[in-house]
Each structure stands twice: as structure tokens, then as C-alpha cells.
JSON list of C-alpha atoms in Angstrom, two decimals:
[
{"chain": "B", "resi": 1, "resn": "UNK", "atom": "CA", "xyz": [-38.52, -1.99, -5.84]},
{"chain": "B", "resi": 2, "resn": "UNK", "atom": "CA", "xyz": [-35.34, -3.61, -4.06]},
{"chain": "B", "resi": 3, "resn": "UNK", "atom": "CA", "xyz": [-32.59, -2.24, -6.35]},
{"chain": "B", "resi": 4, "resn": "UNK", "atom": "CA", "xyz": [-29.64, 0.05, -6.19]},
{"chain": "B", "resi": 5, "resn": "UNK", "atom": "CA", "xyz": [-27.99, 1.13, -9.46]},
{"chain": "B", "resi": 6, "resn": "UNK", "atom": "CA", "xyz": [-24.33, 1.53, -9.24]},
{"chain": "B", "resi": 7, "resn": "UNK", "atom": "CA", "xyz": [-22.05, 3.13, -11.99]},
{"chain": "B", "resi": 8, "resn": "UNK", "atom": "CA", "xyz": [-19.84, 3.44, -13.38]},
{"chain": "B", "resi": 9, "resn": "UNK", "atom": "CA", "xyz": [-19.38, -0.09, -14.58]},
{"chain": "B", "resi": 10, "resn": "UNK", "atom": "CA", "xyz": [-15.45, 0.13, -14.65]},
{"chain": "B", "resi": 11, "resn": "UNK", "atom": "CA", "xyz": [-12.90, 2.88, -13.88]},
{"chain": "B", "resi": 12, "resn": "UNK", "atom": "CA", "xyz": [-9.32, 3.42, -14.71]},
{"chain": "B", "resi": 13, "resn": "UNK", "atom": "CA", "xyz": [-7.47, 5.97, -12.18]},
{"chain": "B", "resi": 14, "resn": "UNK", "atom": "CA", "xyz": [-3.99, 6.85, -11.96]},
{"chain": "B", "resi": 15, "resn": "UNK", "atom": "CA", "xyz": [-1.88, 6.33, -9.00]},
{"chain": "B", "resi": 16, "resn": "UNK", "atom": "CA", "xyz": [-2.65, 9.10, -6.43]},
{"chain": "B", "resi": 17, "resn": "UNK", "atom": "CA", "xyz": [-5.80, 9.92, -7.86]},
{"chain": "B", "resi": 18, "resn": "UNK", "atom": "CA", "xyz": [-9.26, 10.08, -6.74]},
{"chain": "B", "resi": 19, "resn": "UNK", "atom": "CA", "xyz": [-11.87, 7.07, -7.45]},
{"chain": "B", "resi": 20, "resn": "UNK", "atom": "CA", "xyz": [-15.24, 7.81, -7.21]},
{"chain": "B", "resi": 21, "resn": "UNK", "atom": "CA", "xyz": [-18.29, 5.31, -7.35]},
{"chain": "B", "resi": 22, "resn": "UNK", "atom": "CA", "xyz": [-21.57, 6.23, -7.47]},
{"chain": "B", "resi": 23, "resn": "UNK", "atom": "CA", "xyz": [-25.09, 4.52, -6.36]},
{"chain": "B", "resi": 24, "resn": "UNK", "atom": "CA", "xyz": [-28.55, 5.37, -6.16]},
{"chain": "B", "resi": 25, "resn": "UNK", "atom": "CA", "xyz": [-31.90, 3.73, -4.87]},
{"chain": "B", "resi": 26, "resn": "UNK", "atom": "CA", "xyz": [-35.42, 4.35, -4.58]},
{"chain": "B", "resi": 27, "resn": "UNK", "atom": "CA", "xyz": [-36.53, 2.48, -1.68]},
{"chain": "B", "resi": 28, "resn": "UNK", "atom": "CA", "xyz": [-36.60, 4.95, 1.43]},
{"chain": "B", "resi": 29, "resn": "UNK", "atom": "CA", "xyz": [-37.12, 1.65, 3.85]},
{"chain": "B", "resi": 30, "resn": "UNK", "atom": "CA", "xyz": [-33.20, 0.91, 3.22]},
{"chain": "B", "resi": 31, "resn": "UNK", "atom": "CA", "xyz": [-31.56, 1.52, 6.24]},
{"chain": "B", "resi": 32, "resn": "UNK", "atom": "CA", "xyz": [-28.16, 0.53, 5.83]},
{"chain": "B", "resi": 33, "resn": "UNK", "atom": "CA", "xyz": [-25.57, 1.02, 3.05]},
{"chain": "B", "resi": 34, "resn": "UNK", "atom": "CA", "xyz": [-22.30, -0.92, 2.93]},
{"chain": "B", "resi": 35, "resn": "UNK", "atom": "CA", "xyz": [-19.70, -1.03, 0.41]},
{"chain": "B", "resi": 36, "resn": "UNK", "atom": "CA", "xyz": [-17.96, -4.32, -0.38]},
{"chain": "B", "resi": 37, "resn": "UNK", "atom": "CA", "xyz": [-14.51, -4.82, -1.94]},
{"chain": "B", "resi": 38, "resn": "UNK", "atom": "CA", "xyz": [-14.06, -8.10, -4.03]},
{"chain": "B", "resi": 39, "resn": "UNK", "atom": "CA", "xyz": [-10.43, -9.38, -5.09]},
{"chain": "B", "resi": 40, "resn": "UNK", "atom": "CA", "xyz": [-10.33, -11.79, -8.03]},
{"chain": "B", "resi": 41, "resn": "UNK", "atom": "CA", "xyz": [-10.91, -15.59, -6.77]},
{"chain": "B", "resi": 42, "resn": "UNK", "atom": "CA", "xyz": [-12.15, -14.22, -3.50]},
{"chain": "B", "resi": 43, "resn": "UNK", "atom": "CA", "xyz": [-15.50, -13.30, -1.83]},
{"chain": "B", "resi": 44, "resn": "UNK", "atom": "CA", "xyz": [-16.52, -9.91, -1.35]},
{"chain": "B", "resi": 45, "resn": "UNK", "atom": "CA", "xyz": [-15.22, -8.40, 2.33]},
{"chain": "B", "resi": 46, "resn": "UNK", "atom": "CA", "xyz": [-16.95, -5.57, 4.04]},
{"chain": "B", "resi": 47, "resn": "UNK", "atom": "CA", "xyz": [-14.97, -1.89, 3.29]},
{"chain": "B", "resi": 48, "resn": "UNK", "atom": "CA", "xyz": [-17.09, 0.72, 4.95]},
{"chain": "B", "resi": 49, "resn": "UNK", "atom": "CA", "xyz": [-20.58, 1.20, 5.81]},
{"chain": "B", "resi": 50, "resn": "UNK", "atom": "CA", "xyz": [-23.15, 4.11, 6.62]},
{"chain": "B", "resi": 51, "resn": "UNK", "atom": "CA", "xyz": [-26.62, 4.45, 8.25]},
{"chain": "B", "resi": 52, "resn": "UNK", "atom": "CA", "xyz": [-28.92, 7.23, 6.71]},
{"chain": "B", "resi": 53, "resn": "UNK", "atom": "CA", "xyz": [-28.66, 9.47, 9.80]},
{"chain": "B", "resi": 54, "resn": "UNK", "atom": "CA", "xyz": [-25.11, 10.59, 8.94]},
{"chain": "B", "resi": 55, "resn": "UNK", "atom": "CA", "xyz": [-24.02, 12.37, 5.48]},
{"chain": "B", "resi": 56, "resn": "UNK", "atom": "CA", "xyz": [-20.41, 11.01, 5.53]},
{"chain": "B", "resi": 57, "resn": "UNK", "atom": "CA", "xyz": [-18.14, 8.39, 7.02]},
{"chain": "B", "resi": 58, "resn": "UNK", "atom": "CA", "xyz": [-14.37, 8.16, 6.51]},
{"chain": "B", "resi": 59, "resn": "UNK", "atom": "CA", "xyz": [-12.31, 5.21, 7.08]},
{"chain": "B", "resi": 60, "resn": "UNK", "atom": "CA", "xyz": [-8.80, 5.93, 6.33]},
{"chain": "B", "resi": 61, "resn": "UNK", "atom": "CA", "xyz": [-8.64, 6.91, 2.56]},
{"chain": "B", "resi": 62, "resn": "UNK", "atom": "CA", "xyz": [-12.32, 5.56, 2.08]},
{"chain": "B", "resi": 63, "resn": "UNK", "atom": "CA", "xyz": [-15.28, 7.84, 2.41]},
{"chain": "B", "resi": 64, "resn": "UNK", "atom": "CA", "xyz": [-18.90, 7.25, 1.90]},
{"chain": "B", "resi": 65, "resn": "UNK", "atom": "CA", "xyz": [-20.77, 10.48, 0.92]},
{"chain": "B", "resi": 66, "resn": "UNK", "atom": "CA", "xyz": [-24.73, 10.20, 1.60]},
{"chain": "B", "resi": 67, "resn": "UNK", "atom": "CA", "xyz": [-27.36, 12.37, 0.24]},
{"chain": "B", "resi": 68, "resn": "UNK", "atom": "CA", "xyz": [-30.68, 11.18, 1.84]},
{"chain": "B", "resi": 69, "resn": "UNK", "atom": "CA", "xyz": [-32.83, 13.46, -0.07]},
{"chain": "B", "resi": 70, "resn": "UNK", "atom": "CA", "xyz": [-31.36, 12.43, -3.30]},
{"chain": "B", "resi": 71, "resn": "UNK", "atom": "CA", "xyz": [-31.30, 8.90, -2.54]},
{"chain": "B", "resi": 72, "resn": "UNK", "atom": "CA", "xyz": [-27.84, 8.77, -3.66]},
{"chain": "B", "resi": 73, "resn": "UNK", "atom": "CA", "xyz": [-24.58, 7.72, -2.01]},
{"chain": "B", "resi": 74, "resn": "UNK", "atom": "CA", "xyz": [-21.07, 7.25, -3.18]},
{"chain": "B", "resi": 75, "resn": "UNK", "atom": "CA", "xyz": [-17.69, 5.91, -2.37]},
{"chain": "B", "resi": 76, "resn": "UNK", "atom": "CA", "xyz": [-14.53, 8.02, -2.40]},
{"chain": "B", "resi": 77, "resn": "UNK", "atom": "CA", "xyz": [-11.01, 6.37, -2.46]},
{"chain": "B", "resi": 78, "resn": "UNK", "atom": "CA", "xyz": [-8.54, 9.09, -2.01]},
{"chain": "B", "resi": 79, "resn": "UNK", "atom": "CA", "xyz": [-4.81, 8.52, -3.06]},
{"chain": "B", "resi": 80, "resn": "UNK", "atom": "CA", "xyz": [-5.83, 5.48, -4.94]},
{"chain": "B", "resi": 81, "resn": "UNK", "atom": "CA", "xyz": [-3.05, 2.56, -5.00]},
{"chain": "B", "resi": 82, "resn": "UNK", "atom": "CA", "xyz": [-2.61, -0.28, -7.50]},
{"chain": "B", "resi": 83, "resn": "UNK", "atom": "CA", "xyz": [-3.46, -2.66, -4.32]},
{"chain": "B", "resi": 84, "resn": "UNK", "atom": "CA", "xyz": [-7.17, -1.02, -4.52]},
{"chain": "B", "resi": 85, "resn": "UNK", "atom": "CA", "xyz": [-7.59, -2.37, -8.00]},
{"chain": "B", "resi": 86, "resn": "UNK", "atom": "CA", "xyz": [-10.81, -4.58, -7.35]},
{"chain": "B", "resi": 87, "resn": "UNK", "atom": "CA", "xyz": [-14.42, -4.92, -7.78]},
{"chain": "B", "resi": 88, "resn": "UNK", "atom": "CA", "xyz": [-16.59, -2.71, -5.76]},
{"chain": "B", "resi": 89, "resn": "UNK", "atom": "CA", "xyz": [-20.03, -3.12, -4.69]},
{"chain": "B", "resi": 90, "resn": "UNK", "atom": "CA", "xyz": [-22.59, -0.77, -3.08]},
{"chain": "B", "resi": 91, "resn": "UNK", "atom": "CA", "xyz": [-25.86, -2.39, -1.32]},
{"chain": "B", "resi": 92, "resn": "UNK", "atom": "CA", "xyz": [-28.71, -1.52, 0.62]},
{"chain": "B", "resi": 93, "resn": "UNK", "atom": "CA", "xyz": [-30.09, -3.50, 3.71]},
{"chain": "B", "resi": 94, "resn": "UNK", "atom": "CA", "xyz": [-33.78, -3.05, 4.81]},
{"chain": "B", "resi": 95, "resn": "UNK", "atom": "CA", "xyz": [-35.39, -5.09, 7.83]},
{"chain": "B", "resi": 96, "resn": "UNK", "atom": "CA", "xyz": [-37.55, -8.00, 6.96]},
{"chain": "B", "resi": 97, "resn": "UNK", "atom": "CA", "xyz": [-38.78, -8.26, 10.75]},
{"chain": "B", "resi": 98, "resn": "UNK", "atom": "CA", "xyz": [-36.67, -11.46, 11.12]},
{"chain": "B", "resi": 99, "resn": "UNK", "atom": "CA", "xyz": [-33.39, -9.89, 10.43]},
{"chain": "B", "resi": 100, "resn": "UNK", "atom": "CA", "xyz": [-32.02, -7.71, 7.19]},
{"chain": "B", "resi": 101, "resn": "UNK", "atom": "CA", "xyz": [-31.72, -8.44, 3.50]},
{"chain": "B", "resi": 102, "resn": "UNK", "atom": "CA", "xyz": [-28.91, -7.09, 1.62]},
{"chain": "B", "resi": 103, "resn": "UNK", "atom": "CA", "xyz": [-29.36, -6.20, -2.30]},
{"chain": "B", "resi": 104, "resn": "UNK", "atom": "CA", "xyz": [-26.40, -5.39, -4.01]},
{"chain": "B", "resi": 105, "resn": "UNK", "atom": "CA", "xyz": [-25.20, -3.08, -7.16]},
{"chain": "B", "resi": 106, "resn": "UNK", "atom": "CA", "xyz": [-24.01, -4.66, -10.45]},
{"chain": "B", "resi": 107, "resn": "UNK", "atom": "CA", "xyz": [-20.24, -3.61, -9.24]},
{"chain": "B", "resi": 108, "resn": "UNK", "atom": "CA", "xyz": [-17.61, -1.14, -10.54]},
{"chain": "B", "resi": 109, "resn": "UNK", "atom": "CA", "xyz": [-14.08, -2.91, -11.54]},
{"chain": "B", "resi": 110, "resn": "UNK", "atom": "CA", "xyz": [-11.47, -0.53, -10.50]},
{"chain": "B", "resi": 111, "resn": "UNK", "atom": "CA", "xyz": [-8.10, -0.55, -11.77]},
{"chain": "B", "resi": 112, "resn": "UNK", "atom": "CA", "xyz": [-5.44, 1.74, -10.40]},
{"chain": "B", "resi": 113, "resn": "UNK", "atom": "CA", "xyz": [-2.45, 2.27, -12.85]},
{"chain": "B", "resi": 114, "resn": "UNK", "atom": "CA", "xyz": [1.11, 3.29, -12.01]},
{"chain": "U", "resi": 1, "resn": "UNK", "atom": "CA", "xyz": [-9.91, -19.24, 11.87]},
{"chain": "U", "resi": 2, "resn": "UNK", "atom": "CA", "xyz": [-11.42, -20.49, 8.90]},
{"chain": "U", "resi": 3, "resn": "UNK", "atom": "CA", "xyz": [-14.30, -18.36, 8.50]},
{"chain": "U", "resi": 4, "resn": "UNK", "atom": "CA", "xyz": [-16.64, -19.22, 5.84]},
{"chain": "U", "resi": 5, "resn": "UNK", "atom": "CA", "xyz": [-15.86, -22.66, 3.78]},
{"chain": "U", "resi": 6, "resn": "UNK", "atom": "CA", "xyz": [-17.36, -23.61, 0.76]},
{"chain": "U", "resi": 7, "resn": "UNK", "atom": "CA", "xyz": [-16.86, -26.61, -1.17]},
{"chain": "U", "resi": 8, "resn": "UNK", "atom": "CA", "xyz": [-16.16, -27.61, -4.01]},
{"chain": "U", "resi": 9, "resn": "UNK", "atom": "CA", "xyz": [-14.22, -24.80, -5.34]},
{"chain": "U", "resi": 10, "resn": "UNK", "atom": "CA", "xyz": [-15.05, -25.57, -8.81]},
{"chain": "U", "resi": 11, "resn": "UNK", "atom": "CA", "xyz": [-17.37, -27.86, -10.23]},
{"chain": "U", "resi": 12, "resn": "UNK", "atom": "CA", "xyz": [-18.69, -29.02, -14.03]},
{"chain": "U", "resi": 13, "resn": "UNK", "atom": "CA", "xyz": [-22.04, -30.43, -14.36]},
{"chain": "U", "resi": 14, "resn": "UNK", "atom": "CA", "xyz": [-23.89, -31.66, -17.33]},
{"chain": "U", "resi": 15, "resn": "UNK", "atom": "CA", "xyz": [-27.29, -30.29, -17.99]},
{"chain": "U", "resi": 16, "resn": "UNK", "atom": "CA", "xyz": [-30.13, -32.27, -15.83]},
{"chain": "U", "resi": 17, "resn": "UNK", "atom": "CA", "xyz": [-27.37, -33.58, -13.33]},
{"chain": "U", "resi": 18, "resn": "UNK", "atom": "CA", "xyz": [-27.90, -32.82, -9.62]},
{"chain": "U", "resi": 19, "resn": "UNK", "atom": "CA", "xyz": [-25.36, -31.38, -6.95]},
{"chain": "U", "resi": 20, "resn": "UNK", "atom": "CA", "xyz": [-25.10, -30.02, -3.70]},
{"chain": "U", "resi": 21, "resn": "UNK", "atom": "CA", "xyz": [-22.94, -26.97, -2.59]},
{"chain": "U", "resi": 22, "resn": "UNK", "atom": "CA", "xyz": [-21.50, -27.29, 0.97]},
{"chain": "U", "resi": 23, "resn": "UNK", "atom": "CA", "xyz": [-20.95, -24.27, 3.25]},
{"chain": "U", "resi": 24, "resn": "UNK", "atom": "CA", "xyz": [-19.86, -24.16, 6.77]},
{"chain": "U", "resi": 25, "resn": "UNK", "atom": "CA", "xyz": [-18.92, -21.41, 9.04]},
{"chain": "U", "resi": 26, "resn": "UNK", "atom": "CA", "xyz": [-16.95, -21.45, 12.27]},
{"chain": "U", "resi": 27, "resn": "UNK", "atom": "CA", "xyz": [-17.89, -18.20, 13.86]},
{"chain": "U", "resi": 28, "resn": "UNK", "atom": "CA", "xyz": [-21.00, -19.40, 15.69]},
{"chain": "U", "resi": 29, "resn": "UNK", "atom": "CA", "xyz": [-23.29, -17.26, 13.38]},
{"chain": "U", "resi": 30, "resn": "UNK", "atom": "CA", "xyz": [-26.95, -17.45, 13.47]},
{"chain": "U", "resi": 31, "resn": "UNK", "atom": "CA", "xyz": [-27.69, -16.38, 9.85]},
{"chain": "U", "resi": 32, "resn": "UNK", "atom": "CA", "xyz": [-26.40, -17.79, 6.72]},
{"chain": "U", "resi": 33, "resn": "UNK", "atom": "CA", "xyz": [-27.13, -16.88, 3.17]},
{"chain": "U", "resi": 34, "resn": "UNK", "atom": "CA", "xyz": [-26.78, -18.27, -0.56]},
{"chain": "U", "resi": 35, "resn": "UNK", "atom": "CA", "xyz": [-25.77, -15.74, -3.38]},
{"chain": "U", "resi": 36, "resn": "UNK", "atom": "CA", "xyz": [-24.95, -16.08, -7.03]},
{"chain": "U", "resi": 37, "resn": "UNK", "atom": "CA", "xyz": [-22.51, -13.76, -8.72]},
{"chain": "U", "resi": 38, "resn": "UNK", "atom": "CA", "xyz": [-23.09, -13.12, -12.49]},
{"chain": "U", "resi": 39, "resn": "UNK", "atom": "CA", "xyz": [-21.25, -10.72, -14.69]},
{"chain": "U", "resi": 40, "resn": "UNK", "atom": "CA", "xyz": [-23.06, -7.26, -14.89]},
{"chain": "U", "resi": 41, "resn": "UNK", "atom": "CA", "xyz": [-25.63, -8.64, -12.25]},
{"chain": "U", "resi": 42, "resn": "UNK", "atom": "CA", "xyz": [-24.01, -8.16, -9.01]},
{"chain": "U", "resi": 43, "resn": "UNK", "atom": "CA", "xyz": [-25.08, -10.57, -6.25]},
{"chain": "U", "resi": 44, "resn": "UNK", "atom": "CA", "xyz": [-28.08, -12.08, -6.14]},
{"chain": "U", "resi": 45, "resn": "UNK", "atom": "CA", "xyz": [-29.86, -13.47, -2.89]},
{"chain": "U", "resi": 46, "resn": "UNK", "atom": "CA", "xyz": [-31.16, -17.31, -3.67]},
{"chain": "U", "resi": 47, "resn": "UNK", "atom": "CA", "xyz": [-31.96, -18.41, -0.14]},
{"chain": "U", "resi": 48, "resn": "UNK", "atom": "CA", "xyz": [-31.25, -17.19, 3.41]},
{"chain": "U", "resi": 49, "resn": "UNK", "atom": "CA", "xyz": [-31.66, -18.88, 6.74]},
{"chain": "U", "resi": 50, "resn": "UNK", "atom": "CA", "xyz": [-32.12, -16.22, 9.77]},
{"chain": "U", "resi": 51, "resn": "UNK", "atom": "CA", "xyz": [-31.66, -19.13, 12.35]},
{"chain": "U", "resi": 52, "resn": "UNK", "atom": "CA", "xyz": [-31.19, -22.71, 12.76]},
{"chain": "U", "resi": 53, "resn": "UNK", "atom": "CA", "xyz": [-34.27, -24.37, 11.71]},
{"chain": "U", "resi": 54, "resn": "UNK", "atom": "CA", "xyz": [-35.51, -21.76, 9.37]},
{"chain": "U", "resi": 55, "resn": "UNK", "atom": "CA", "xyz": [-35.20, -20.90, 5.60]},
{"chain": "U", "resi": 56, "resn": "UNK", "atom": "CA", "xyz": [-36.35, -18.47, 3.31]},
{"chain": "U", "resi": 57, "resn": "UNK", "atom": "CA", "xyz": [-36.63, -17.30, -0.39]},
{"chain": "U", "resi": 58, "resn": "UNK", "atom": "CA", "xyz": [-34.44, -14.67, -1.67]},
{"chain": "U", "resi": 59, "resn": "UNK", "atom": "CA", "xyz": [-34.67, -12.82, -5.14]},
{"chain": "U", "resi": 60, "resn": "UNK", "atom": "CA", "xyz": [-33.79, -16.02, -7.22]},
{"chain": "U", "resi": 61, "resn": "UNK", "atom": "CA", "xyz": [-34.92, -19.36, -5.72]},
{"chain": "U", "resi": 62, "resn": "UNK", "atom": "CA", "xyz": [-36.15, -21.02, -8.64]},
{"chain": "U", "resi": 63, "resn": "UNK", "atom": "CA", "xyz": [-34.07, -24.11, -9.42]},
{"chain": "U", "resi": 64, "resn": "UNK", "atom": "CA", "xyz": [-32.53, -24.57, -6.04]},
{"chain": "U", "resi": 65, "resn": "UNK", "atom": "CA", "xyz": [-33.28, -26.06, -2.53]},
{"chain": "U", "resi": 66, "resn": "UNK", "atom": "CA", "xyz": [-31.58, -25.50, 0.71]},
{"chain": "U", "resi": 67, "resn": "UNK", "atom": "CA", "xyz": [-30.91, -27.06, 4.05]},
{"chain": "U", "resi": 68, "resn": "UNK", "atom": "CA", "xyz": [-29.81, -25.79, 7.20]},
{"chain": "U", "resi": 69, "resn": "UNK", "atom": "CA", "xyz": [-28.18, -28.94, 8.54]},
{"chain": "U", "resi": 70, "resn": "UNK", "atom": "CA", "xyz": [-27.39, -27.30, 11.92]},
{"chain": "U", "resi": 71, "resn": "UNK", "atom": "CA", "xyz": [-26.17, -23.98, 13.38]},
{"chain": "U", "resi": 72, "resn": "UNK", "atom": "CA", "xyz": [-22.59, -24.37, 11.24]},
{"chain": "U", "resi": 73, "resn": "UNK", "atom": "CA", "xyz": [-23.86, -25.87, 7.74]},
{"chain": "U", "resi": 74, "resn": "UNK", "atom": "CA", "xyz": [-26.08, -24.52, 5.02]},
{"chain": "U", "resi": 75, "resn": "UNK", "atom": "CA", "xyz": [-26.16, -26.54, 1.79]},
{"chain": "U", "resi": 76, "resn": "UNK", "atom": "CA", "xyz": [-27.45, -25.49, -1.54]},
{"chain": "U", "resi": 77, "resn": "UNK", "atom": "CA", "xyz": [-28.95, -28.05, -4.15]},
{"chain": "U", "resi": 78, "resn": "UNK", "atom": "CA", "xyz": [-29.32, -28.15, -7.63]},
{"chain": "U", "resi": 79, "resn": "UNK", "atom": "CA", "xyz": [-31.91, -30.87, -8.68]},
{"chain": "U", "resi": 80, "resn": "UNK", "atom": "CA", "xyz": [-31.81, -30.76, -12.06]},
{"chain": "U", "resi": 81, "resn": "UNK", "atom": "CA", "xyz": [-29.00, -28.27, -13.52]},
{"chain": "U", "resi": 82, "resn": "UNK", "atom": "CA", "xyz": [-29.50, -25.92, -16.31]},
{"chain": "U", "resi": 83, "resn": "UNK", "atom": "CA", "xyz": [-26.89, -23.76, -18.34]},
{"chain": "U", "resi": 84, "resn": "UNK", "atom": "CA", "xyz": [-28.61, -20.70, -16.66]},
{"chain": "U", "resi": 85, "resn": "UNK", "atom": "CA", "xyz": [-27.33, -21.76, -13.31]},
{"chain": "U", "resi": 86, "resn": "UNK", "atom": "CA", "xyz": [-23.63, -21.24, -14.39]},
{"chain": "U", "resi": 87, "resn": "UNK", "atom": "CA", "xyz": [-22.46, -18.82, -12.22]},
{"chain": "U", "resi": 88, "resn": "UNK", "atom": "CA", "xyz": [-20.09, -18.29, -8.94]},
{"chain": "U", "resi": 89, "resn": "UNK", "atom": "CA", "xyz": [-21.96, -19.03, -5.71]},
{"chain": "U", "resi": 90, "resn": "UNK", "atom": "CA", "xyz": [-21.10, -17.43, -2.52]},
{"chain": "U", "resi": 91, "resn": "UNK", "atom": "CA", "xyz": [-22.03, -18.46, 0.94]},
{"chain": "U", "resi": 92, "resn": "UNK", "atom": "CA", "xyz": [-22.30, -15.99, 3.88]},
{"chain": "U", "resi": 93, "resn": "UNK", "atom": "CA", "xyz": [-23.02, -15.79, 7.21]},
{"chain": "U", "resi": 94, "resn": "UNK", "atom": "CA", "xyz": [-23.89, -12.95, 9.84]},
{"chain": "U", "resi": 95, "resn": "UNK", "atom": "CA", "xyz": [-24.00, -13.07, 13.86]},
{"chain": "U", "resi": 96, "resn": "UNK", "atom": "CA", "xyz": [-27.19, -11.72, 14.23]},
{"chain": "U", "resi": 97, "resn": "UNK", "atom": "CA", "xyz": [-28.72, -11.06, 10.90]},
{"chain": "U", "resi": 98, "resn": "UNK", "atom": "CA", "xyz": [-29.08, -7.21, 11.68]},
{"chain": "U", "resi": 99, "resn": "UNK", "atom": "CA", "xyz": [-26.24, -6.51, 9.37]},
{"chain": "U", "resi": 100, "resn": "UNK", "atom": "CA", "xyz": [-25.59, -2.73, 10.59]},
{"chain": "U", "resi": 101, "resn": "UNK", "atom": "CA", "xyz": [-24.14, -4.37, 13.45]},
{"chain": "U", "resi": 102, "resn": "UNK", "atom": "CA", "xyz": [-23.41, -7.90, 12.20]},
{"chain": "U", "resi": 103, "resn": "UNK", "atom": "CA", "xyz": [-21.87, -7.67, 8.72]},
{"chain": "U", "resi": 104, "resn": "UNK", "atom": "CA", "xyz": [-21.82, -10.58, 6.14]},
{"chain": "U", "resi": 105, "resn": "UNK", "atom": "CA", "xyz": [-18.78, -12.52, 6.05]},
{"chain": "U", "resi": 106, "resn": "UNK", "atom": "CA", "xyz": [-18.21, -14.11, 2.80]},
{"chain": "U", "resi": 107, "resn": "UNK", "atom": "CA", "xyz": [-16.63, -17.59, 1.70]},
{"chain": "U", "resi": 108, "resn": "UNK", "atom": "CA", "xyz": [-14.66, -17.76, -1.53]},
{"chain": "U", "resi": 109, "resn": "UNK", "atom": "CA", "xyz": [-17.06, -19.09, -3.49]},
{"chain": "U", "resi": 110, "resn": "UNK", "atom": "CA", "xyz": [-17.92, -22.13, -5.80]},
{"chain": "U", "resi": 111, "resn": "UNK", "atom": "CA", "xyz": [-17.37, -21.63, -9.52]},
{"chain": "U", "resi": 112, "resn": "UNK", "atom": "CA", "xyz": [-20.33, -23.65, -11.26]},
{"chain": "U", "resi": 113, "resn": "UNK", "atom": "CA", "xyz": [-20.22, -24.34, -15.01]},
{"chain": "U", "resi": 114, "resn": "UNK", "atom": "CA", "xyz": [-23.33, -26.28, -16.48]},
{"chain": "U", "resi": 115, "resn": "UNK", "atom": "CA", "xyz": [-22.84, -27.59, -20.20]}
]
């Protein structure tokens, strides 16, 4: 099954707080797990990504935690800022033999309040 | 550097009308993709082209056709539009299609309404 389940659907966090978005998958053939950030009226843009051979990846205030045995991964946004208000999509990729396909979660609308 | 350019930005169609969504990338990427985005459903792959001259179906190809015109351009055609095709359509490209070292670059979308 090429599905990724994402939660929560929406999230409100106070400025300076930690935002946490969770995703789960079933297909063990997935080999790449990116997170995309999307602002209104724009296309998604790659935020951060991880391969399943590591348990954590950090880039600035953004961290992916990956639990291979539980088939779950999450995005943590530390010191959340109003400028982080956007829709976030987790995704998972698998190799078709002729390249990778990407399947997306349903998205989380994050609002960071002052 | 424009990246991925989609035209038009907005379109309203009546049921049964046809139209072509255009996509062009200036990054010399080999792979190109068409996604649709619907509320609560994330992005779903319609068609993709791993390289010039090849196309393949994604998750939701019914009602659509594609043409990889050349390395730069990948168009999506709706032959007989239906209200269920009301959506935001995104084109994306990747250098190699190996997404862990060549991530997707998205355009800003075409917002299509079918009445």
C-alpha cells in the first residue's frame, strides 16, 4: 500500500513553542522521506529529508525523527515563528526501477500565533 | 532563474470542455511530474515522465493525457473536463528522478474550476 498517514490535520502553536507533525507508513520499500513546506498560492518546496539508515536529521530549527521499527517519522519545529505558518506535507519515496515515485501525506496546516 | 513555470495560473471551464495545462522547466531536468492537490487529500500523482520520450501513469490518471514535448516541456490535457477535476494542478521536475539526491522542484500551480 503506497500510503502515508499524517496527523494532525491542523495545528496552532504559540510563538517560541515546538510544533510536532507525525507521519506513519506501511510499505517497507520506502527509502526516502522528505518534508515539504507550502505557503498559500505557492507550490510545495523541500524543507528537509531523511533516509531510513539514520534516526534523526537536524537542519536549523527543523528536525526529522525517524523510527524504522515503528514505521513512523515526525517533523519537529523548534522555536516556532509566525513565518513558519504554512502547510506541511510528509512524503515517502520508493524506487520504481526507472526512478523514484513520491506519495504524500494529507498535509498539516500550521499556524504560529504571537 | 524561473525554475518551473506553469500556465495558466487560473482557469474556469464548463463541463465537457477541453484544455491543456502547460509546464516548462529551465533547469535541464530529466524527469517531470504532474500532481493534483485537493483539500484533505494531499498531492496525488497523475502522470510522470522519467525522461524525454517516456511517460507513465501515476495514482489518478483517468481523464487526463500528457505529452512530453521536449526535455523542457510537459503538458497535461483534459479532453472532457468534469467537476471532479476541479483542483490545483502542480507540475514538478527532478534532475535525475532519484529523489534522495535530486529533489522535486514544483511550479506555483494552476487553479482549475470546472462548473
